Short mmCIF file of C-alpha atoms in Angstrom, two decimals:
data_model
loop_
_atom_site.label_atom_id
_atom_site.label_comp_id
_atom_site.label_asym_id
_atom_site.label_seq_id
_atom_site.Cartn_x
_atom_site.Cartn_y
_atom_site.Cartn_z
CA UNK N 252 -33.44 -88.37 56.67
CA UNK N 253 -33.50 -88.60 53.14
CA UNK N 254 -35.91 -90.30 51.11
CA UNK N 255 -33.62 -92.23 48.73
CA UNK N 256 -33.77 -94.28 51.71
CA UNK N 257 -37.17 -94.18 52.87
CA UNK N 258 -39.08 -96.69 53.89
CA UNK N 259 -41.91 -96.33 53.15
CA UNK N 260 -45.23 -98.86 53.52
CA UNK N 261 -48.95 -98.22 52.29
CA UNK N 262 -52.12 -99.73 51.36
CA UNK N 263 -55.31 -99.02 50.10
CA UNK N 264 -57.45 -102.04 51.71
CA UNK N 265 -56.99 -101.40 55.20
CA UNK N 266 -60.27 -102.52 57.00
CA UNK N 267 -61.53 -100.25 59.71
CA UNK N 268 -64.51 -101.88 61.21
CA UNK N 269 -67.14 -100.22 64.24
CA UNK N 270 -68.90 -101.30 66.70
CA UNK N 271 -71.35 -99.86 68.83
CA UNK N 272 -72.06 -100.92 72.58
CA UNK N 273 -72.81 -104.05 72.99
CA UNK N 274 -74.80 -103.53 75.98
CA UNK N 275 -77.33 -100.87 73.26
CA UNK N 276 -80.34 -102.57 71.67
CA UNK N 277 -79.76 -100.94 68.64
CA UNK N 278 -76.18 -102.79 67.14
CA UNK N 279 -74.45 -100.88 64.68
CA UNK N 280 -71.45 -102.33 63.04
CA UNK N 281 -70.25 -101.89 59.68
CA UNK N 282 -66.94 -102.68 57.95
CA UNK N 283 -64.70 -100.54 55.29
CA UNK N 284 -62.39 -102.14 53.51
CA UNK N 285 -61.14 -98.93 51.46
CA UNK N 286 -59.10 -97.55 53.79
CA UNK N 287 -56.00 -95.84 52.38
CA UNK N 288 -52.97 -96.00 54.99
CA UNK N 289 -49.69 -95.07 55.01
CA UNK N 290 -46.58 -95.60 57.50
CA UNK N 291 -42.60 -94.40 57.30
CA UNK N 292 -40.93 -96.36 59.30
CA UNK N 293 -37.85 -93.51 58.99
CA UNK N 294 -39.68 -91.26 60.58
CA UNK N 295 -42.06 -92.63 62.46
CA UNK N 296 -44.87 -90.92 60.87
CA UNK N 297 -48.22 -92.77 59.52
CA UNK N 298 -51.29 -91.38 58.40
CA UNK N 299 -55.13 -92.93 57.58
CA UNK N 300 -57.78 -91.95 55.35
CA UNK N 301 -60.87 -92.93 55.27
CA UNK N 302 -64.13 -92.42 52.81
CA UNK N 303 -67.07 -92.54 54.85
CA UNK N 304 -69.53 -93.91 51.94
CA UNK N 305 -66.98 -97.16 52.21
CA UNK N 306 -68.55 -98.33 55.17
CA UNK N 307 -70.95 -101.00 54.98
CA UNK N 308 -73.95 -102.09 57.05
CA UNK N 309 -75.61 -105.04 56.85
CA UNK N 310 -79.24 -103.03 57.19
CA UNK N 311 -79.20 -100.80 54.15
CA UNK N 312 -81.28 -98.11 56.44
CA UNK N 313 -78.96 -98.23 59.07
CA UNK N 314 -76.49 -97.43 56.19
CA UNK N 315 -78.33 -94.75 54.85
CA UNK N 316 -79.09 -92.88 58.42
CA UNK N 317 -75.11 -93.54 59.15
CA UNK N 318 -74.66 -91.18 56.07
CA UNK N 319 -77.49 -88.90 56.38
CA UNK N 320 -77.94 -88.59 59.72
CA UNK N 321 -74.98 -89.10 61.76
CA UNK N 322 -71.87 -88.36 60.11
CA UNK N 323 -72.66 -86.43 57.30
CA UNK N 324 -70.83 -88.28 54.80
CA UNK N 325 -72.34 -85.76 52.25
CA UNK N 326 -70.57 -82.25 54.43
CA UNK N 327 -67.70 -84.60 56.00
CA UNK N 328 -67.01 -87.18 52.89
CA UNK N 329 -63.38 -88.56 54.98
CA UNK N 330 -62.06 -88.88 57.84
CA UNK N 331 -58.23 -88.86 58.46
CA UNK N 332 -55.66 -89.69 61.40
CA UNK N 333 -52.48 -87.99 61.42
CA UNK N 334 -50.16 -89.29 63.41
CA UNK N 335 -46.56 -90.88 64.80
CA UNK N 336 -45.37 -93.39 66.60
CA UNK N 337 -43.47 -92.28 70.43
CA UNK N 338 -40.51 -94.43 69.89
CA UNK N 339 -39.27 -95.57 65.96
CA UNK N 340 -40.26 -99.04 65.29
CA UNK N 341 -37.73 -101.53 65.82
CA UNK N 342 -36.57 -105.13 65.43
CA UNK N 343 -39.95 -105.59 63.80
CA UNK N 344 -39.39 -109.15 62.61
CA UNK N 345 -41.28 -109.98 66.42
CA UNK N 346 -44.38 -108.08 66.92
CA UNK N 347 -44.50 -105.24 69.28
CA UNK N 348 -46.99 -103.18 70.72
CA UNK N 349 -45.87 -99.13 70.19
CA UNK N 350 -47.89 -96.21 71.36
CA UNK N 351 -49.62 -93.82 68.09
CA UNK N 352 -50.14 -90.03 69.02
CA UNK N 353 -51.69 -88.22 66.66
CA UNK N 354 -55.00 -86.37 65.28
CA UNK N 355 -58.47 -87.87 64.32
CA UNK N 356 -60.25 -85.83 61.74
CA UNK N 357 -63.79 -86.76 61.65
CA UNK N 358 -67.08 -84.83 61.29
CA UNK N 359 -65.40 -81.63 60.55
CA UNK N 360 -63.62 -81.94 64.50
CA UNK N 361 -59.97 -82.38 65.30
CA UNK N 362 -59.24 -84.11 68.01
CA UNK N 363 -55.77 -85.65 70.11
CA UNK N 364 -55.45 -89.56 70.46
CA UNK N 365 -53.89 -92.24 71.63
CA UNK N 366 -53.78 -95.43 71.89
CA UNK N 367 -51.46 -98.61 71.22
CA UNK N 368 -50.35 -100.51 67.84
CA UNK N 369 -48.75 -104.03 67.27
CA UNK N 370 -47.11 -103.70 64.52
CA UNK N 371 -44.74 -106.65 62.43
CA UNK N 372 -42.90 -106.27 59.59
CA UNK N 373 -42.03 -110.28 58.02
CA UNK N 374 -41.27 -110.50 54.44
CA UNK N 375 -41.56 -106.77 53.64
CA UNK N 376 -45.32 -106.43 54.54
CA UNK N 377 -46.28 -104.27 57.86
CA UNK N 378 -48.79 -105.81 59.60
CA UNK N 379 -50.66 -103.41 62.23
CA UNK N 380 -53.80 -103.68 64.20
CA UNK N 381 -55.23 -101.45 66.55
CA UNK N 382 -57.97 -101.10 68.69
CA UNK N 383 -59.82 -98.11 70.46
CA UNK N 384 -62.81 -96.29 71.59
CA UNK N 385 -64.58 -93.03 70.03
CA UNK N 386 -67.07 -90.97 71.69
CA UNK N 387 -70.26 -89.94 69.50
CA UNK N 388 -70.16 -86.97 71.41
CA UNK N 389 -66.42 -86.08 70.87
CA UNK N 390 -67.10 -85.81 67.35
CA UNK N 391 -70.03 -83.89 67.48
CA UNK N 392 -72.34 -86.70 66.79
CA UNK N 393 -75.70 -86.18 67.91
CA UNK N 394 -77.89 -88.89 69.29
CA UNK N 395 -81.54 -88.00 69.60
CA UNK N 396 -83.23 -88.16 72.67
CA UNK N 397 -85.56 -90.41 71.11
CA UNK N 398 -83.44 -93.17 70.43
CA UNK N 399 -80.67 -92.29 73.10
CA UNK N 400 -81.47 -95.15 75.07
CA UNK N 401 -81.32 -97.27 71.74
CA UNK N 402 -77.88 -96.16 70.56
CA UNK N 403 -74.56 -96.05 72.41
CA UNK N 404 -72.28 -93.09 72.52
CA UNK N 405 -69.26 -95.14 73.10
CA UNK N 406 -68.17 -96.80 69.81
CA UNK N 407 -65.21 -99.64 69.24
CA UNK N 408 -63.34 -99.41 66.59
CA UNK N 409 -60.61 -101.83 65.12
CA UNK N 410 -57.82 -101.06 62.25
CA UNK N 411 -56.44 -103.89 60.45
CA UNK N 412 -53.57 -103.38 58.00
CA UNK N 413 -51.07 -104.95 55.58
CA UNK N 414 -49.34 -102.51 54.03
CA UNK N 415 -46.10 -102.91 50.87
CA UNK N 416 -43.56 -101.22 50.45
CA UNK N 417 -43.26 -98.57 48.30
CA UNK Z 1453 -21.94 -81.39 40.90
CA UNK Z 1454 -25.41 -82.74 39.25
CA UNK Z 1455 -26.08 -86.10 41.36
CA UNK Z 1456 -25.52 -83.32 44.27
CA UNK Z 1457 -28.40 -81.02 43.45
CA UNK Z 1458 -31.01 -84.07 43.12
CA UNK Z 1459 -29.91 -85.32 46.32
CA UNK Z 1460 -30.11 -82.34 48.04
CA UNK Z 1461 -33.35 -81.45 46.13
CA UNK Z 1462 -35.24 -84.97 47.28
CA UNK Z 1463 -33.79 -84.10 50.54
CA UNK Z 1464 -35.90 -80.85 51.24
CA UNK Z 1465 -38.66 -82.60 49.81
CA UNK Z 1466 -39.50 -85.04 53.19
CA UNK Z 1467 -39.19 -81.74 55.41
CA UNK Z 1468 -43.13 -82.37 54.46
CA UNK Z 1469 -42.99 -85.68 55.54
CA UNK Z 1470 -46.75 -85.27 57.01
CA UNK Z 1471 -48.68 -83.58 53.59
CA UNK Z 1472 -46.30 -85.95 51.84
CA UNK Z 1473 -47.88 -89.13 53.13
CA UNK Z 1474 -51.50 -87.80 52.71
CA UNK Z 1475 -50.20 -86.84 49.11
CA UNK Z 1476 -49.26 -90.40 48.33
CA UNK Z 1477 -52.61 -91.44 49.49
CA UNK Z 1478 -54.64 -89.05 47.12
CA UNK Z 1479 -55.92 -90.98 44.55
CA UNK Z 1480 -59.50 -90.25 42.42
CA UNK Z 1481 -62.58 -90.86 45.12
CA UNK Z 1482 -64.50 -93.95 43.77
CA UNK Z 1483 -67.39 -92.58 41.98
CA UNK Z 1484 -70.35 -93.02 44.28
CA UNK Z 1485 -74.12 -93.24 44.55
CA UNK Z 1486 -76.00 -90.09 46.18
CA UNK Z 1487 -77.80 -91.60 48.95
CA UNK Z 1488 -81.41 -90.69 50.05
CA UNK Z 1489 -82.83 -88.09 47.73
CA UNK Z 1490 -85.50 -88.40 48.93
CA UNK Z 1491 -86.95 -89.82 52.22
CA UNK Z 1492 -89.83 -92.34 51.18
CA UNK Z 1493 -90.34 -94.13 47.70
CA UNK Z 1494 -93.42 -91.37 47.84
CA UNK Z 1495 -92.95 -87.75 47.99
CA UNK Z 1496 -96.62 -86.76 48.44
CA UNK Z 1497 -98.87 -88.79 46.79
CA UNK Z 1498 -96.59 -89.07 43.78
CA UNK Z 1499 -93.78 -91.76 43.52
CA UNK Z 1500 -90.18 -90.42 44.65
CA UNK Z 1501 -87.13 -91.91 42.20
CA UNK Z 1502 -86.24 -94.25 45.60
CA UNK Z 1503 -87.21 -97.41 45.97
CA UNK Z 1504 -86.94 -99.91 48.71
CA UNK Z 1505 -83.49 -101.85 49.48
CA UNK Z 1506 -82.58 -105.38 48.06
CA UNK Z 1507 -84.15 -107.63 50.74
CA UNK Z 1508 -86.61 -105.21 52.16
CA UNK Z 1509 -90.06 -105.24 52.73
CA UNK Z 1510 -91.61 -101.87 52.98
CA UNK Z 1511 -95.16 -101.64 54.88
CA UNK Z 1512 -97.24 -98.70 53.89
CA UNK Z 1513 -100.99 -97.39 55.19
CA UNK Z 1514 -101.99 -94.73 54.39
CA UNK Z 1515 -104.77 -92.20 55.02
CA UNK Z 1516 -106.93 -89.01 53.62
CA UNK Z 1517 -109.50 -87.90 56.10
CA UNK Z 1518 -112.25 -85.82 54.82
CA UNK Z 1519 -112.57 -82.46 53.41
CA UNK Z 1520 -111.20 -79.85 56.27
CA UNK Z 1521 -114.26 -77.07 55.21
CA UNK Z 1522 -116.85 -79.95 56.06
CA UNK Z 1523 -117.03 -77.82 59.11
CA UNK Z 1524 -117.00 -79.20 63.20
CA UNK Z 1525 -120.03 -81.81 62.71
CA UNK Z 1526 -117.47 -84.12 60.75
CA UNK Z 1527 -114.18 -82.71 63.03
CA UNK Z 1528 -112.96 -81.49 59.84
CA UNK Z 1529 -113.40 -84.39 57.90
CA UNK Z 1530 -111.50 -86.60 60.61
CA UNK Z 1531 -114.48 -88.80 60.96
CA UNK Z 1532 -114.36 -90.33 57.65
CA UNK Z 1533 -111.51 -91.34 55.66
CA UNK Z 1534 -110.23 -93.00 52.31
CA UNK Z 1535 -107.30 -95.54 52.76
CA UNK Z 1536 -104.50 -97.29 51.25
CA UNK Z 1537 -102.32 -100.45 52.48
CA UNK Z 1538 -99.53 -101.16 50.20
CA UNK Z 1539 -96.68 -104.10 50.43
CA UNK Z 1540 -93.24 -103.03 48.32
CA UNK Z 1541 -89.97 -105.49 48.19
CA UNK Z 1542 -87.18 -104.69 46.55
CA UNK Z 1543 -86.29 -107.46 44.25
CA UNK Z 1544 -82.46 -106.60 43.75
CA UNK Z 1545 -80.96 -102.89 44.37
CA UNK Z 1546 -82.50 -101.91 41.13
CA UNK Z 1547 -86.01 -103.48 40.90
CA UNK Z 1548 -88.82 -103.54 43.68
CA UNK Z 1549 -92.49 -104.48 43.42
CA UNK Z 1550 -95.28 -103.99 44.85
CA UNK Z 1551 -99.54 -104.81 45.70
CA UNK Z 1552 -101.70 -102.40 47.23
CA UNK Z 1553 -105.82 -102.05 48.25
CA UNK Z 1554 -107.13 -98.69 48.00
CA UNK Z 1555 -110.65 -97.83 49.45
CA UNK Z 1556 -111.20 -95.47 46.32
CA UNK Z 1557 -113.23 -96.80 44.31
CA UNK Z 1558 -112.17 -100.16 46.09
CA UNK Z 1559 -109.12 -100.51 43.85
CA UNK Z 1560 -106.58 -103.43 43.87
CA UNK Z 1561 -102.87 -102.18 42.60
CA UNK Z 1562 -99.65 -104.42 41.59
CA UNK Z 1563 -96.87 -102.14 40.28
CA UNK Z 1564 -92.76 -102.15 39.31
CA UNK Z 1565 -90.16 -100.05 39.69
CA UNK Z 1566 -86.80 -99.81 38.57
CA UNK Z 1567 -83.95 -97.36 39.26
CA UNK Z 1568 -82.86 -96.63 35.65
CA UNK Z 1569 -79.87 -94.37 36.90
CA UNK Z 1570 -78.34 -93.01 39.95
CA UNK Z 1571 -77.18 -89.76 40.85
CA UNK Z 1572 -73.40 -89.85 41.53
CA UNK Z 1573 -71.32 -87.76 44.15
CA UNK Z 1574 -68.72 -86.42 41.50
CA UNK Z 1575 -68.23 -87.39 38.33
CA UNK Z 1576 -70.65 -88.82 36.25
CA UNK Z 1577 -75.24 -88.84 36.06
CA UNK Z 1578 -76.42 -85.25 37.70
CA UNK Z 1579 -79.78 -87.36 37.87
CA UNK Z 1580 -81.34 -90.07 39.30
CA UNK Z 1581 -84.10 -91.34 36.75
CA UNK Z 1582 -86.63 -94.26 37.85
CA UNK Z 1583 -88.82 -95.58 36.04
CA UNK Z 1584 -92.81 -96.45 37.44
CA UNK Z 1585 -95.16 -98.73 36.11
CA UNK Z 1586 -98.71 -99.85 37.48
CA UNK Z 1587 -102.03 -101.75 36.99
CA UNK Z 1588 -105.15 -100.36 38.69
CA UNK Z 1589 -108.31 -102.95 39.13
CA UNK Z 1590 -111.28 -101.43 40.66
CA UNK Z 1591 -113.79 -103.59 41.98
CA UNK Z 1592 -116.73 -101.65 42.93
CA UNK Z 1593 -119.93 -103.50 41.59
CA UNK Z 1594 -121.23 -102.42 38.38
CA UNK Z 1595 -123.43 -99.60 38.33
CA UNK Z 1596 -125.71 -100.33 35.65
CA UNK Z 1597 -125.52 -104.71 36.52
CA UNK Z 1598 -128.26 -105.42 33.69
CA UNK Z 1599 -126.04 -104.81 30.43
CA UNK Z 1600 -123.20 -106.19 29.71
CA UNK Z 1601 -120.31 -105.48 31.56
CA UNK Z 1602 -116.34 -106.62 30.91
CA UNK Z 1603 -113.81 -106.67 33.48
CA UNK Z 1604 -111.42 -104.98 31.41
CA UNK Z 1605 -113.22 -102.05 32.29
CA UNK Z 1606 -112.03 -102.03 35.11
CA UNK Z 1607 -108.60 -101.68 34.49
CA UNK Z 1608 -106.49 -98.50 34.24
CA UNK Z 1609 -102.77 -98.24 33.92
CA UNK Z 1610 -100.21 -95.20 35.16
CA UNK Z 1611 -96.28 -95.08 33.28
CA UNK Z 1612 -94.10 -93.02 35.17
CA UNK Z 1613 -90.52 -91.48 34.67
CA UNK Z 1614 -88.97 -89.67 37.68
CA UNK Z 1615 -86.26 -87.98 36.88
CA UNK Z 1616 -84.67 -86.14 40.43
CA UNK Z 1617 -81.45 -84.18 41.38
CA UNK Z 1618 -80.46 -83.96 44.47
CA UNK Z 1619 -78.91 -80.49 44.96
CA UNK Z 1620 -77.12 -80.54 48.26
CA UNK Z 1621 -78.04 -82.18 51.60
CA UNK Z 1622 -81.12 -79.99 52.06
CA UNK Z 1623 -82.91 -79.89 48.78
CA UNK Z 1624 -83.96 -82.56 45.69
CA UNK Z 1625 -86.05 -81.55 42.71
CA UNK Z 1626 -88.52 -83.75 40.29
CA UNK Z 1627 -89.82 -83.75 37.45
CA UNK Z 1628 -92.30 -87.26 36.91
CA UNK Z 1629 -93.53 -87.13 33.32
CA UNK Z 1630 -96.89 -89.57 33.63
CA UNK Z 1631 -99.01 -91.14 31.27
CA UNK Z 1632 -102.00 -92.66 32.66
CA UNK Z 1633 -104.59 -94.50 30.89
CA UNK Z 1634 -108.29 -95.59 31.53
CA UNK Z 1635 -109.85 -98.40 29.57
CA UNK Z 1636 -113.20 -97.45 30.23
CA UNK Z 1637 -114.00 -93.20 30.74
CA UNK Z 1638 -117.90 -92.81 32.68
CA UNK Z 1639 -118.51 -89.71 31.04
CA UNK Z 1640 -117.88 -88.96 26.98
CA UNK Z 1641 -116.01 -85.58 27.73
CA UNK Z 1642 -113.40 -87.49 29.66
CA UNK Z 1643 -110.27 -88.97 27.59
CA UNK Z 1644 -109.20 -92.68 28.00
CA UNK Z 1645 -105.05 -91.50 27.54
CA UNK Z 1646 -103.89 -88.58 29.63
CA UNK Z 1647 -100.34 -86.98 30.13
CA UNK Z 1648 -99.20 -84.85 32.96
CA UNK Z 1649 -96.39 -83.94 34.71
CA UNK Z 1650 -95.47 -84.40 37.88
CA UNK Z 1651 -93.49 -81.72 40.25
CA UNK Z 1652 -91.76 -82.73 43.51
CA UNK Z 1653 -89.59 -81.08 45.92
CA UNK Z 1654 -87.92 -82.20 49.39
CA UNK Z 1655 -86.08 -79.46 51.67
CA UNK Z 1656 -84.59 -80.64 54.69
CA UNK Z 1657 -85.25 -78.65 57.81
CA UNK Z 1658 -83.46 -80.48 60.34
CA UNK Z 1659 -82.10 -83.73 59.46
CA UNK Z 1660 -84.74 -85.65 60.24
CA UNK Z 1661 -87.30 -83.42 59.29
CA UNK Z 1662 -88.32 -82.28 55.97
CA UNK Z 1663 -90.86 -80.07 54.10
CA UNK Z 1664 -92.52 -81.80 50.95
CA UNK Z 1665 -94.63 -79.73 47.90
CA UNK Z 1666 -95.83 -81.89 44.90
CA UNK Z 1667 -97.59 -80.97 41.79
CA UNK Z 1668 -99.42 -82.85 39.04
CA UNK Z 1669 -99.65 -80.44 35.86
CA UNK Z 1670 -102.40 -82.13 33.47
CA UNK Z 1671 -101.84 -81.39 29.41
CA UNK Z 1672 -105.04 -80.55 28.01
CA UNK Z 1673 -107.26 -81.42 31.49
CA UNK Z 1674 -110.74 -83.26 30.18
CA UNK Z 1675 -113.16 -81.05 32.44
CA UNK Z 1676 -113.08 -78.18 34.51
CA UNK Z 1677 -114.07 -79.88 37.49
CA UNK Z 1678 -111.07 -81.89 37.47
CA UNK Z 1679 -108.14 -80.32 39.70
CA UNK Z 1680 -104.64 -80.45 39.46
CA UNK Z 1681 -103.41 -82.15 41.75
CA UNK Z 1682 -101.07 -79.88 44.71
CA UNK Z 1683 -100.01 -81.06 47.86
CA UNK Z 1684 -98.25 -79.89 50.55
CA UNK Z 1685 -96.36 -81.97 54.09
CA UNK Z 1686 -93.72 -83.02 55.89
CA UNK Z 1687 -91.57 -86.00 56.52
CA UNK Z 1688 -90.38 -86.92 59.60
CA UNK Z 1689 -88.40 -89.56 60.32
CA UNK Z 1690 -87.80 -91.51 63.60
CA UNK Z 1691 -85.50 -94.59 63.28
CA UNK Z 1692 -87.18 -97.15 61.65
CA UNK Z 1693 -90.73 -95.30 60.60
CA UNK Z 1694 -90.90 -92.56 58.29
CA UNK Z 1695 -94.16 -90.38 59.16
CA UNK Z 1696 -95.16 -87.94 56.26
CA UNK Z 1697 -98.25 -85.60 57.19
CA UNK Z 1698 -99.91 -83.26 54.36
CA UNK Z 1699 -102.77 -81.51 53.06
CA UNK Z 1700 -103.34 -82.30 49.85
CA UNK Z 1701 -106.67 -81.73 47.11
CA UNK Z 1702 -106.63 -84.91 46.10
CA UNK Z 1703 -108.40 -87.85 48.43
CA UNK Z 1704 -107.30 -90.90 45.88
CA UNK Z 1705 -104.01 -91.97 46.72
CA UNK Z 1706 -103.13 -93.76 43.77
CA UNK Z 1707 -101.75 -92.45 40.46
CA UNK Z 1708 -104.82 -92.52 37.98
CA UNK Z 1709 -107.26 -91.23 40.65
CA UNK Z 1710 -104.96 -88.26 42.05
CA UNK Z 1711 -103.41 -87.42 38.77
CA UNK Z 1712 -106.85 -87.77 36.72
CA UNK Z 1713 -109.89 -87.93 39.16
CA UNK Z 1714 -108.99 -84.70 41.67
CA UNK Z 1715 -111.46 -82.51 42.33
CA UNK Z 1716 -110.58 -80.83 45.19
CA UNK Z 1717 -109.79 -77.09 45.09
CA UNK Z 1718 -107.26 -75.33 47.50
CA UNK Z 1719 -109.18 -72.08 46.60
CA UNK Z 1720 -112.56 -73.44 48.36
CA UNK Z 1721 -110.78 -75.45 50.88
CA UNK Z 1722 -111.53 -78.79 49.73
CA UNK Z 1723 -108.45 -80.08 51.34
CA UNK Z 1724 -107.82 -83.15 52.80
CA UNK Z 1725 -105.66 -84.05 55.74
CA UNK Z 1726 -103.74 -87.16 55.61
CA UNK Z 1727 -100.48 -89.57 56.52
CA UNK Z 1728 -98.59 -91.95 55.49
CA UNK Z 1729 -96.94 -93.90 57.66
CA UNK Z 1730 -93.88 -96.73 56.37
CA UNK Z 1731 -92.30 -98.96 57.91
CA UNK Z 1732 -89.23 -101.67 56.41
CA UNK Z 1733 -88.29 -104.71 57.54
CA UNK Z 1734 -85.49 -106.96 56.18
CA UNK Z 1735 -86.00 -110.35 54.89
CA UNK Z 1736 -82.65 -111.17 54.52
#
């Protein structure tokens, strides 16, 4: 357990990219592409960070009520995941699908996730996408009742990294 | 003995393994932009130092209803009103124009503005400066049609600098140092050039709801009927509309009439009640 012989991955271009119900009228999707990530593949352990002003909308308003509005970016400037994976990667040279436990930080609330990974490792870079679903109101995201029926609480979010060694 | 003690040093080092990861991922934050000091590219009457987004066309009308102490014959002044339409498109993320029609004085507007500097999150500006510049053409027929009349006279120009710092989430401050000129003065006491300086302030109530105050302080004010200009509203924003409601003293809505021509007085109640109303719409 010593790290003279860590191994130890990261990036800072991970893309983490949202989208809202596709059944809302309103779509909201935006893309970051600043993401800082980190994995130890000795340990298991992996964390995510995230600045919230990184994410991009195609409808500069939208952008600027994403900040103002809904998550604060201003109060709450990052969001982080904590986490590790249930089993230690291995025989990554195949993709496999592992199971990530860990903690979302996001609008000042912590909260317990889960959800699945495929990670690869070929020619020292760690590949690893996920996929999940936040809930606005997990978060303490308020929707006003006056657009309610516009926006969806229930938001899809994907992770894409390559991370290098270190 | 020595290769020992490193070892065993690095060792107790990854009994952080957690803080240790978040530790490699620390870097500097990318400087950054403060975003909406403001909620409109108007904070009253005034300009704000925001402007409309690359791409975006931003739909304005506007409305000051008649004096509120002309009593219940005229509702308060609600049966009358003075009105503005204006068209704004931001050119790139730094430059937006604009065209307007007022019903003062049956003016015609085309203006520019350009963000000079930007506010950033850390390091770096503390304020956001923009910079204002407009035209004025009235085109109310002549008064006296006989003599000789040039169109230059109708022309008046406003030169703006809004300098704003946006405090924390709640509150932004401005100062708008204005220069407005008039090529053609009806009365001999009145000056062609005039300076003044504007005062604006935004504090957030909820977050979509704001209260507004604006002040225009005149340097060396040409007559005593002439006002400074004070306002008072709110913003209110719903999605895609931003609704601002005030009271204000001044009925023009356009820089050289509410800076220079306002002649309302908040001790007599010659207040107005009035809206804007904007809406944006991407041309992408």
């Amino acid at each position: 357990m010593c790290p003279l012989f860590a191994q130890k991955y990261m990036t800072r271009s991970a893309e983490v990219y949202f989208l809202s119900d596709k059944e809302a009228v309103e779509l909201v999707e935006a893309t970051n592409d600043q993401v800082g990530a980190v994995v130890d593949l000795e340990n298991g352990n992996l964390a995510f960070q995230i600045q919230m002003r990184a994410f991009h909308f195609n409808i500069a308003l939208m952008e600027e009520h994403f900040n103002e509005n809904y998550v604060e970016s201003e109060l709450y400037p990052k969001a982080t995941f904590r986490g590790a994976f249930l089993d230690l990667p291995k025989n990554l040279s195949t993709e496999q699908e592992l199971l990530v436990k860990g903690t979302m930080d996001f609008h000042g609330i912590q909260k317990e996730m889960n959800f699945s990974v495929t990670l690869s490792l070929i020619d020292d870079v760690l590949v690893g996408n996920a996929e999940f679903v936040l809930l606005c109101s997990d978060f303490g995201i308020e929707i006003p009742k006056l657009v309610a029926d516009k926006l969806a609480n229930a938001i899809q979010v994907k992770v894409n990294a390559r991370l290098k060694k270190i | 003995m020595k290769h020992l003690v490193i070892f065993a040093f690095l060792c107790t080092s990854s009994l952080v393994a957690q803080d240790d990861l978040f530790s490699l991922l620390e870097t500097e934050n990318s400087i950054q932009e403060v975003s909406a000091t403001f909620k409109g590219t108007r904070v009253i009457n005034g300009q704000s130092v925001e402007l409309p987004a690359k791409g975006n066309l931003q739909f304005v009308i506007e409305h000051r209803f008649g004096t509120i102490n002309s009593g219940p014959y005229e509702l308060w002044g609600l049966d009358q009103a003075q009105m503005r339409i204006s068209f704004d498109y931001g050119l790139s993320k730094n430059t937006a124009i604009g065209v307007a029609r007022n019903s003062f004085k049956k003016t015609f507007e085309a203006s520019i503005k350009s963000k000079l500097i930007k506010q950033k999150l850390t390091k770096g500006s503390l304020v956001s400066i923009t910079s204002y510049n407009a035209i004025f053409v009235n085109s109310i027929n002549w008064s006296n049609p006989e003599r000789e009349n040039l169109f230059s006279s109708r022309l008046s120009y406003a030169h703006q600098i809004m300098i704003a710092r946006k405090f924390n989430q709640s509150l932004s401050l401005q100062l708008s140092p204005s220069y407005i000129h008039r090529n053609f003065v009806e009365l001999d006491a009145m000056n062609n050039d005039y300076m003044a300086l504007g005062m604006g302030a935004r504090y957030k109530l909820t977050k979509r709801v704001s209260l507004n105050a604006e002040y225009f302080y005149q340097f060396k004010r040409p007559r005593e009927e002439f006002t400074n200009s004070l306002s008072l509203g709110f913003d209110i924003e719903t999605g895609g509309h931003v609704f601002q409601l005030h009271v204000t003293n001044s009925q023009g809505m356009f820089e050289s009439a509410f800076i220079g021509e306002t002649t309302g007085k908040w001790s007599e109640g010659d207040l107005y009640f009035g809206f804007n109303i904007s809406r944006v719409f991407g041309l992408h």
